[in-house]
PDB file of C-alpha atoms in Angstrom:
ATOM      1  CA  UNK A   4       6.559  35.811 -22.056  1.00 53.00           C
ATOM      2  CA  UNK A   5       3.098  35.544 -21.192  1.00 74.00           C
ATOM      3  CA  UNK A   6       2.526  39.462 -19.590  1.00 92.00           C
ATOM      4  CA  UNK A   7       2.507  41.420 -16.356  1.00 95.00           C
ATOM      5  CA  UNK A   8       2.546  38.488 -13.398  1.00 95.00           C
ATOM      6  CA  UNK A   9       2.100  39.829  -9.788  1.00 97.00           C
ATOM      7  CA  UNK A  10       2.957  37.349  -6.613  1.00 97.00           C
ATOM      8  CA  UNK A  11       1.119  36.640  -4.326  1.00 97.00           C
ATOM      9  CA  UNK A  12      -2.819  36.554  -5.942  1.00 96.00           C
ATOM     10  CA  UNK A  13      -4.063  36.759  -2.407  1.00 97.00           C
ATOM     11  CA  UNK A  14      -2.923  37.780   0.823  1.00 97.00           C
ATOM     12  CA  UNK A  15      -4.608  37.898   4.034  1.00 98.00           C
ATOM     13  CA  UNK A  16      -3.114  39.825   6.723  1.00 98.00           C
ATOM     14  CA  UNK A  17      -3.726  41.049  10.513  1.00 97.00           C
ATOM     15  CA  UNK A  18      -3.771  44.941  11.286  1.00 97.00           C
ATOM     16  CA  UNK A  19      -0.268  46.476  11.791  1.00 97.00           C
ATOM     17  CA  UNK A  20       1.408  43.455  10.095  1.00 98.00           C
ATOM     18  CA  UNK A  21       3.691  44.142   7.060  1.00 98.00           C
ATOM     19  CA  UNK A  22       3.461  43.235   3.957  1.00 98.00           C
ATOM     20  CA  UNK A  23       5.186  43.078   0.345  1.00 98.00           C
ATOM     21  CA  UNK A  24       4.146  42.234  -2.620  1.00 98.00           C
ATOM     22  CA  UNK A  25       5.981  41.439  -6.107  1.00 98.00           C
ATOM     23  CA  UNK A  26       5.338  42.566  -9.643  1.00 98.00           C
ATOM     24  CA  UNK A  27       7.445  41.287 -12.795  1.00 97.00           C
ATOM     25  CA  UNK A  28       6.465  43.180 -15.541  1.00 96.00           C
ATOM     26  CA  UNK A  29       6.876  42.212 -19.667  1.00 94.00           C
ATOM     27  CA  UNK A  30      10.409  41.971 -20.226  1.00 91.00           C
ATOM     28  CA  UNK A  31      11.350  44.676 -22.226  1.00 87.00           C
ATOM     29  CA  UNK A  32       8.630  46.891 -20.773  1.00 90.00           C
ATOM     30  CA  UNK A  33      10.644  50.581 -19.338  1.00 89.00           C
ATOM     31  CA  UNK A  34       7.280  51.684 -17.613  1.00 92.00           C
ATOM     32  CA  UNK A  35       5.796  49.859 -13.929  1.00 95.00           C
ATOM     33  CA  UNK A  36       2.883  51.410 -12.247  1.00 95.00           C
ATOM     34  CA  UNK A  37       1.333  50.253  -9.138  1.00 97.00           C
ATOM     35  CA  UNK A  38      -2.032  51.161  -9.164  1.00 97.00           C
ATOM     36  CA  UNK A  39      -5.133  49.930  -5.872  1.00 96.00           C
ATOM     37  CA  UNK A  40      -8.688  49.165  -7.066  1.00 96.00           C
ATOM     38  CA  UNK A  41     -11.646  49.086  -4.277  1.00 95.00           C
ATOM     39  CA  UNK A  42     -14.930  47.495  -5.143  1.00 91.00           C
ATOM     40  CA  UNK A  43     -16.958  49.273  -7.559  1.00 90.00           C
ATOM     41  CA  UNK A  44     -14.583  51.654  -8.458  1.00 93.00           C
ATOM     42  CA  UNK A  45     -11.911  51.930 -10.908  1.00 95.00           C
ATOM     43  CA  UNK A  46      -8.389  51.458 -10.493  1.00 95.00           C
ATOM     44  CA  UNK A  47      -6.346  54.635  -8.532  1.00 95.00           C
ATOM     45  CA  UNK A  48      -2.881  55.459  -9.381  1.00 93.00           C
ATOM     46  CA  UNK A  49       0.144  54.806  -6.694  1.00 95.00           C
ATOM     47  CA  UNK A  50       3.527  55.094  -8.574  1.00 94.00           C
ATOM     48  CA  UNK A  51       4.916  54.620 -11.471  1.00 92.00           C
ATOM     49  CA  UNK A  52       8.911  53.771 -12.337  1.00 93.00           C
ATOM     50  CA  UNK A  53      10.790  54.369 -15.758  1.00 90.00           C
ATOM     51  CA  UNK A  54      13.287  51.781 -15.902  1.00 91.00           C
ATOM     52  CA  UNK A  55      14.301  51.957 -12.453  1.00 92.00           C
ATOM     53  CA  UNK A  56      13.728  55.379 -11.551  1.00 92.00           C
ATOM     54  CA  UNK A  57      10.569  56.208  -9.887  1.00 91.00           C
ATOM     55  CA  UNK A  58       9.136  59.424 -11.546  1.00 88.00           C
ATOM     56  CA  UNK A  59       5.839  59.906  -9.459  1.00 88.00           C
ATOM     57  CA  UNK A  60       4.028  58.987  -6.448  1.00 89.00           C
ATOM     58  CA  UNK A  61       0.419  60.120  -5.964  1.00 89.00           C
ATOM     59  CA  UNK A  62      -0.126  62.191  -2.482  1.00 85.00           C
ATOM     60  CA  UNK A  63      -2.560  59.806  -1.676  1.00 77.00           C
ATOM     61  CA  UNK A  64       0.134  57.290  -0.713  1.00 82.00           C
ATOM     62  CA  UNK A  65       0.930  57.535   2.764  1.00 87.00           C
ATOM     63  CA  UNK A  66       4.634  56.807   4.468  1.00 92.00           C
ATOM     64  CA  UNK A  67       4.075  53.478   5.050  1.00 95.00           C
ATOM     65  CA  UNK A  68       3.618  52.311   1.962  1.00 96.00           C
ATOM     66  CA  UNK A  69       6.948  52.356  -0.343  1.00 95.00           C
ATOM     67  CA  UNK A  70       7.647  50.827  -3.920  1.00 96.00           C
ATOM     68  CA  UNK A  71      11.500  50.163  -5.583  1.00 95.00           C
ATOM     69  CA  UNK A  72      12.254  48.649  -8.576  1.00 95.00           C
ATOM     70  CA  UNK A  73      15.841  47.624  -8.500  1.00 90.00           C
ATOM     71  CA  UNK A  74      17.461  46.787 -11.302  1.00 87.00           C
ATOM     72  CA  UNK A  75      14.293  48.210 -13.817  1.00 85.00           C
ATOM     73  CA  UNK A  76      12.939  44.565 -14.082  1.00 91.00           C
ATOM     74  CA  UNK A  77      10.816  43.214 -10.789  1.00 96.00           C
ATOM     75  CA  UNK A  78       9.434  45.625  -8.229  1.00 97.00           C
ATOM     76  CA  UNK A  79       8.016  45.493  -4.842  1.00 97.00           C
ATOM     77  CA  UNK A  80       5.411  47.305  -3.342  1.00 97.00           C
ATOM     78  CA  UNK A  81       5.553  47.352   0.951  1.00 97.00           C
ATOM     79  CA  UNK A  82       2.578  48.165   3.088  1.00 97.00           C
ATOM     80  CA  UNK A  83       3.727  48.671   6.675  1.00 97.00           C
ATOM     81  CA  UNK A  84       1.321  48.615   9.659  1.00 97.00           C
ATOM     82  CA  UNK A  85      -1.089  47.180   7.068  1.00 97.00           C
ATOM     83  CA  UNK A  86      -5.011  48.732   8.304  1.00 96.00           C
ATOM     84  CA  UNK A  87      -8.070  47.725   7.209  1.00 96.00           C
ATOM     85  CA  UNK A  88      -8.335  50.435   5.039  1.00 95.00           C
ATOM     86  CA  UNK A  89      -6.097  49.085   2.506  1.00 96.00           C
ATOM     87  CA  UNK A  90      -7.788  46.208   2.102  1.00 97.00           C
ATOM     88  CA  UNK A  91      -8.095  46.517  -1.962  1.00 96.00           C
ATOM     89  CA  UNK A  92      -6.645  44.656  -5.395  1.00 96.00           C
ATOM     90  CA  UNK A  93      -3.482  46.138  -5.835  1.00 97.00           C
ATOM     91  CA  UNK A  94      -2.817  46.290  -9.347  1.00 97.00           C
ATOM     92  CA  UNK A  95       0.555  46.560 -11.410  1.00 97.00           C
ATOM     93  CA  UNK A  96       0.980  47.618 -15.010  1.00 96.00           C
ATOM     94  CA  UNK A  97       3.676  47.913 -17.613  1.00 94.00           C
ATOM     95  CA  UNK A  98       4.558  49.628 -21.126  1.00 91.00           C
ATOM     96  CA  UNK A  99       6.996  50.732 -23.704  1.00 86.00           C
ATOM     97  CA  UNK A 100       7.277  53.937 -24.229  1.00 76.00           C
ATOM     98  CA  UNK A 101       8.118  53.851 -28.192  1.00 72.00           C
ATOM     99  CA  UNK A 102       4.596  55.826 -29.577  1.00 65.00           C
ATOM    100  CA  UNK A 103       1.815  57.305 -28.324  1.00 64.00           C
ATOM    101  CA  UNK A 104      -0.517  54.425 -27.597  1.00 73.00           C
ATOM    102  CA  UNK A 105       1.959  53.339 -24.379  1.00 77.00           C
ATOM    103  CA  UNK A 106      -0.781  50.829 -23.519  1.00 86.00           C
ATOM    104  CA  UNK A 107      -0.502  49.900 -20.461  1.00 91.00           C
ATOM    105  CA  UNK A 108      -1.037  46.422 -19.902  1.00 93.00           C
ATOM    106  CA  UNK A 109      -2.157  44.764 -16.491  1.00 95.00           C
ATOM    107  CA  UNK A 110      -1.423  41.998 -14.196  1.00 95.00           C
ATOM    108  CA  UNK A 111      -4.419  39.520 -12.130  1.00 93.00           C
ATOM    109  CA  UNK A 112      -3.605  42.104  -9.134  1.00 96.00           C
ATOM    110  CA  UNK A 113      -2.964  40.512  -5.457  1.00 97.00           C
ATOM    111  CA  UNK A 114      -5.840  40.941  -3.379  1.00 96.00           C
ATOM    112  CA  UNK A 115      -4.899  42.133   0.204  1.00 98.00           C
ATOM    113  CA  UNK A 116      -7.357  41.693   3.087  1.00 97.00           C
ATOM    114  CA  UNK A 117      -6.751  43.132   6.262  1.00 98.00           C
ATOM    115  CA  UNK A 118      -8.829  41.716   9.760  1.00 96.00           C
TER     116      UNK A 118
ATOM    117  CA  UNK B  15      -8.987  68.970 -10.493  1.00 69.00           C
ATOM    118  CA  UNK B  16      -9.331  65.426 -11.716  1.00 81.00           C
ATOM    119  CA  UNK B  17     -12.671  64.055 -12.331  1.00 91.00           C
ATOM    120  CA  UNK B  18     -14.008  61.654 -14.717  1.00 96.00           C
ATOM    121  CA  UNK B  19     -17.632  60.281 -14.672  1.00 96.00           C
ATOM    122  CA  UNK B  20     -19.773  57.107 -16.494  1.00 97.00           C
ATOM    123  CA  UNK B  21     -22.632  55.126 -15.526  1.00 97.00           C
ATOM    124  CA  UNK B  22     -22.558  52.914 -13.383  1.00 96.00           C
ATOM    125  CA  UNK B  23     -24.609  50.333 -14.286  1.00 97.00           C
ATOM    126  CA  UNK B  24     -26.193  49.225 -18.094  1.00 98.00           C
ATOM    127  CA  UNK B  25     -28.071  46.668 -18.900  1.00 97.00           C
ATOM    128  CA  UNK B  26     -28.535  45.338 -22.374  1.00 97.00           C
ATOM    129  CA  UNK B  27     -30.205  42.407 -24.858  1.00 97.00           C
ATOM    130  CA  UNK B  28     -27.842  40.141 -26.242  1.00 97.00           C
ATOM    131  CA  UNK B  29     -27.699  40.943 -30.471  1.00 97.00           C
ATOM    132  CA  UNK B  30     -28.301  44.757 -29.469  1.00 97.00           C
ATOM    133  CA  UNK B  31     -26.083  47.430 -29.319  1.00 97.00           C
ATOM    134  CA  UNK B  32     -24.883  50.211 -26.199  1.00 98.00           C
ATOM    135  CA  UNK B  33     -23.176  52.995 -25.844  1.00 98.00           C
ATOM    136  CA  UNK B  34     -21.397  54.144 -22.777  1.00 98.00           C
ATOM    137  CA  UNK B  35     -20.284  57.282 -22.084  1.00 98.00           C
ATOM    138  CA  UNK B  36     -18.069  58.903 -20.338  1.00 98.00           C
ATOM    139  CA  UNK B  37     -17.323  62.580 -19.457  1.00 97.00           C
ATOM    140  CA  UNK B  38     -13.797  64.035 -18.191  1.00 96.00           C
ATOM    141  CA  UNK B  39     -12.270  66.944 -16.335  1.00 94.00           C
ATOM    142  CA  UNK B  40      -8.672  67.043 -16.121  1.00 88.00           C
ATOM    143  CA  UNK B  41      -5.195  68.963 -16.039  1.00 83.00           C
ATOM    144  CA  UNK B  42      -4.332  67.936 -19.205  1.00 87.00           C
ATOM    145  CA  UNK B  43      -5.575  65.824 -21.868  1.00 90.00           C
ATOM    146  CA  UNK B  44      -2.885  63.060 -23.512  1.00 88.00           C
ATOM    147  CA  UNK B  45      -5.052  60.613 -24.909  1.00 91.00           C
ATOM    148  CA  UNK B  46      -8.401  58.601 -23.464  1.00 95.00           C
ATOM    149  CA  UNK B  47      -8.673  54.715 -23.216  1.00 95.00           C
ATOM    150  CA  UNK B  48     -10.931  52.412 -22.714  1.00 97.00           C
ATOM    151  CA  UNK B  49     -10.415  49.050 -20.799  1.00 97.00           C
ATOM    152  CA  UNK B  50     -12.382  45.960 -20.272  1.00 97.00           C
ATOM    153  CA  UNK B  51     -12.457  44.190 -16.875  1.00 96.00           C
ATOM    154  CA  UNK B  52     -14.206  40.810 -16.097  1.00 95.00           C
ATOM    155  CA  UNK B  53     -14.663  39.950 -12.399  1.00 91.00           C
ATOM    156  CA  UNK B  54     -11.596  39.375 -10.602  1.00 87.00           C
ATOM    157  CA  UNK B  55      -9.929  39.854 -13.535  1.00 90.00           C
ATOM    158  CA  UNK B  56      -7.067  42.537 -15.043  1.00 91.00           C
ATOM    159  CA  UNK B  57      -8.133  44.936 -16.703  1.00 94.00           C
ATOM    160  CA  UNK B  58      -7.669  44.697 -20.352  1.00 94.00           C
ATOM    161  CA  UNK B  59      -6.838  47.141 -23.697  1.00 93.00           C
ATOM    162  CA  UNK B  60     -10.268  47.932 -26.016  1.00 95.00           C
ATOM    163  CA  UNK B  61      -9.385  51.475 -27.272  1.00 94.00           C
ATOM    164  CA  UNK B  62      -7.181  54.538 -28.017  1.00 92.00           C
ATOM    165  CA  UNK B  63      -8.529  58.434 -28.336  1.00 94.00           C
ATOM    166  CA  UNK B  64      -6.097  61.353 -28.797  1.00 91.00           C
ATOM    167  CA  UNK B  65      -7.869  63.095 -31.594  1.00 94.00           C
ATOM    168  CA  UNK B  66     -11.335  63.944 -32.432  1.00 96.00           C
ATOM    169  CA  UNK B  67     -13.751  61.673 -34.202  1.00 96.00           C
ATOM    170  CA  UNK B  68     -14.153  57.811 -34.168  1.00 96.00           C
ATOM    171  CA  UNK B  69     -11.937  54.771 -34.148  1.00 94.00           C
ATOM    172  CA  UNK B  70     -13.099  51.540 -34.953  1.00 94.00           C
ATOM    173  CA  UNK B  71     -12.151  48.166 -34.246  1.00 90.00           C
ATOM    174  CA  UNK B  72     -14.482  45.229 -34.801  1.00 94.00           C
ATOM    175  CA  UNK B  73     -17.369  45.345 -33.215  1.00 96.00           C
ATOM    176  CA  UNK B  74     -15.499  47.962 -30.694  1.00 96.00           C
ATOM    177  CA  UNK B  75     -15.987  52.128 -31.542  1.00 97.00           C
ATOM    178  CA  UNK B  76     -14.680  54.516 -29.487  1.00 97.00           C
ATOM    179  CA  UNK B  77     -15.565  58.144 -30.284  1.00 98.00           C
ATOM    180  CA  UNK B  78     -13.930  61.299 -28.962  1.00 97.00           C
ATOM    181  CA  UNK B  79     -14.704  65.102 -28.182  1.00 97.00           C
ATOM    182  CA  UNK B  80     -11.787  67.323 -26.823  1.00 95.00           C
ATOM    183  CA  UNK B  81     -13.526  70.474 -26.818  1.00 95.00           C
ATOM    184  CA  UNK B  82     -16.683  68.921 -24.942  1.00 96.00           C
ATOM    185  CA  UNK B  83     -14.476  66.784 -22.522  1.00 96.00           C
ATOM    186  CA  UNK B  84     -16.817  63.411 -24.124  1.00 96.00           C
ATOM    187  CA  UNK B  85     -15.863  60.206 -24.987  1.00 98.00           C
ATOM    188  CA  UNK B  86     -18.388  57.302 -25.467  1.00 98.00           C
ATOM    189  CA  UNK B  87     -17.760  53.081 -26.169  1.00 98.00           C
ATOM    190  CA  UNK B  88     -19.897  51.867 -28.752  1.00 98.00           C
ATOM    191  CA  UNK B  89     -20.525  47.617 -28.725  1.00 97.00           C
ATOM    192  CA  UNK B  90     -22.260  46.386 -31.532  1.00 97.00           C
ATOM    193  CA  UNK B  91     -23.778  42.961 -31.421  1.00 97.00           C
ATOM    194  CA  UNK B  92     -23.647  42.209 -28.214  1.00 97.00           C
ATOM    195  CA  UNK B  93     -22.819  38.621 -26.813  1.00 97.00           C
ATOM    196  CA  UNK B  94     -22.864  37.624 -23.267  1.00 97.00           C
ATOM    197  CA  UNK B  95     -19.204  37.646 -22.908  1.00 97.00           C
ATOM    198  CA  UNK B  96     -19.333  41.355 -23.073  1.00 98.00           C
ATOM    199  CA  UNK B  97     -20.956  41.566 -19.805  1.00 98.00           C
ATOM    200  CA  UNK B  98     -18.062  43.207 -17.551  1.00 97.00           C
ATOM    201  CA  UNK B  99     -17.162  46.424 -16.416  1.00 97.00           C
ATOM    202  CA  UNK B 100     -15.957  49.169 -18.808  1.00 98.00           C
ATOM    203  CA  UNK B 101     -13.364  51.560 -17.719  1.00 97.00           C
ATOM    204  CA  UNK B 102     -13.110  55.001 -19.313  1.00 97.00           C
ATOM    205  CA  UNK B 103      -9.296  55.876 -18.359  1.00 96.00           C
ATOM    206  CA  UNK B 104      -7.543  59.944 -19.054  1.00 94.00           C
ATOM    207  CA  UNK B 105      -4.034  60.392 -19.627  1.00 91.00           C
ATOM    208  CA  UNK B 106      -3.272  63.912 -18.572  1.00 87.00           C
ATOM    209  CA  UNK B 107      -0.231  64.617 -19.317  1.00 78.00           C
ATOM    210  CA  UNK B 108       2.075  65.374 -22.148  1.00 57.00           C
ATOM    211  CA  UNK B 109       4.833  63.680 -21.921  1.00 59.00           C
ATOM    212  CA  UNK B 110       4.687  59.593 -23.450  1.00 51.00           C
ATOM    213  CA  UNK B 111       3.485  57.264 -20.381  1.00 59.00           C
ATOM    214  CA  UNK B 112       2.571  58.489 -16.726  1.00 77.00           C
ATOM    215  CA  UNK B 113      -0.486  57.871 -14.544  1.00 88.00           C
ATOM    216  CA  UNK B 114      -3.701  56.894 -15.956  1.00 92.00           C
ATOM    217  CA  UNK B 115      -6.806  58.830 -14.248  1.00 93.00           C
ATOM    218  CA  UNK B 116      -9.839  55.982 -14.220  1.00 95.00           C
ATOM    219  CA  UNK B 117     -13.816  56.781 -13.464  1.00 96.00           C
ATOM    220  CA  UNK B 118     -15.330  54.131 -11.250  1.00 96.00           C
ATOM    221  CA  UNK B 119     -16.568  51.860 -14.184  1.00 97.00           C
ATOM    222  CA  UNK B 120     -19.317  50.868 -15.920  1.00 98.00           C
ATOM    223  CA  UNK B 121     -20.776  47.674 -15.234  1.00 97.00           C
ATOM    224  CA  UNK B 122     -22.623  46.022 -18.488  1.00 98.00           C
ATOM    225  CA  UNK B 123     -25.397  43.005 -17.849  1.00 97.00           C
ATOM    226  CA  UNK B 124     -25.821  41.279 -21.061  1.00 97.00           C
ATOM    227  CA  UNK B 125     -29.014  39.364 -21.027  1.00 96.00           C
ATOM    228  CA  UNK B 126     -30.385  36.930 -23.552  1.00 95.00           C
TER     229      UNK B 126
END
C-alpha cells in the first residue's frame, strides 16, 4: 500500500453539473476526512468518517454537497449543481486512531474547476 | 472562535536557518502539527506538539507554548528543497482524531 489515493486528479466541470469524486484511504486506516484547499490558503475541514460512520460535518458545507463511506474503506464526496465557487483542491486524509499522534496523512487532492 | 495565524511569506539563504511561527485561538487545544506542502502537492507530516517545550527531529524543531497560544518551526540548514509552504495545523478537541483547524500557510523561498 502506497497511501491515501484520490480519483480523479483533475476535473473540469460546467456550472450546475454534478460531480463525485473518490477517495481510498490506507487500508487499515478507521479515520477519512475530506478536507477543500483554495489558493493561498490552507486546507478547510468538510467531514470526517470513523470507520463508516460519519461523526462531523463542518456548517460550512452546504446541502449539495454530501460524503458516504460505505463499507469504512472507499468514500465519495458529491458536489451537486457544482458553482464556481467550489472551484478548489479537494483534499482527503486518513489515520489510525491507536495514540495520540493520529497523523493524518494526505492524498494528491482532485482539483475541481468550475466554468 | 477558531483562528490561527503565520506569515505568509519568508524568504531565506540556502545553509541558514528560519523560524516560522505561528499563533492559535481555539475551542480546545489537542495537540499542534506542522505539515509540509510542495506545489500541487499533499500535504505532508513534519511535527507533533501536545506539551510544552521542544521536539526535535533532524534538522526539523518544533517548539510549543500552551499558555501563550505559540508554536514556531525551526529549519536548520536550509537546502532548496525546503522551499514550500508550511502549514501550522490545531487539533481542538479531546477526544483521539477529529478535524484539523489549518492557518493559511507559510510560503518559504529558499535562495542560494
Amino acid at each position: 500500500d502506497t497511501g491515501v489515493s484520490q480519483d480523479p486528479r483533475h476535473k473540469i466541470t460546467k456550472r450546475g453539473q454534478n460531480v463525485t469524486f473518490r477517495c481510498d484511504p490506507i487500508s487499515e486506516h478507521n479515520r477519512l476526512y475530506w478536507y477543500r484547499q483554495t489558493l493561498g490558503q490552507g486546507p478547510e475541514f468538510l467531514t470526517y468518517f470513523q470507520n463508516e460512520a460519519q461523526l462531523e460535518k463542518s456548517r460550512l458545507l452546504s446541502d449539495r454537497f454530501s460524503a458516504e463511506r460505505p463499507k469504512g474503506s472507499f468514500s465519495t464526496l458529491e458536489i451537486q449543481r457544482t458553482e464556481q465557487g467550489d472551484s478548489a483542491m479537494y483534499l482527503c486524509a486518513s489515520s489510525l486512531v491507536v495514540n495520540s499522534y493520529n497523523e493524518q496523512f494526505f492524498g494528491p487532492g482532485t482539483r475541481l474547476t468550475v466554468l | 472562535g477558531q483562528n490561527i495565524d503565520q506569515p505568509t511569506e519568508m524568504t531565506a539563504t540556502e545553509g541558514a536557518i528560519v523560524q516560522i511561527n505561528c499563533t492559535y485561538q481555539t475551542s480546545g487545544f489537542n495537540g499542534l502539527f506542522w505539515y509540509q506542502q510542495h506545489a500541487g502537492e499533499a500535504p505532508t507530516f513534519l511535527s507533533y506538539n501536545v506539551l510544552d517545550g521542544l521536539e526535535e527531529k533532524g534538522r526539523f524543531s518544533s517548539f510549543l507554548s500552551r499558555s501563550k497560544g505559540y508554536s514556531y518551526l525551526l529549519l536548520k540548514e536550509l537546502q532548496m528543497k525546503d522551499s514550500a509552504s508550511y502549514l501550522c495545523a490545531v487539533r481542538p478537541y479531546y477526544n483521539q482524531g477529529g478535524k484539523l483547524i489549518f492557518g493559511q500557510g507559510t510560503e518559504l523561498s529558499v535562495k542560494p
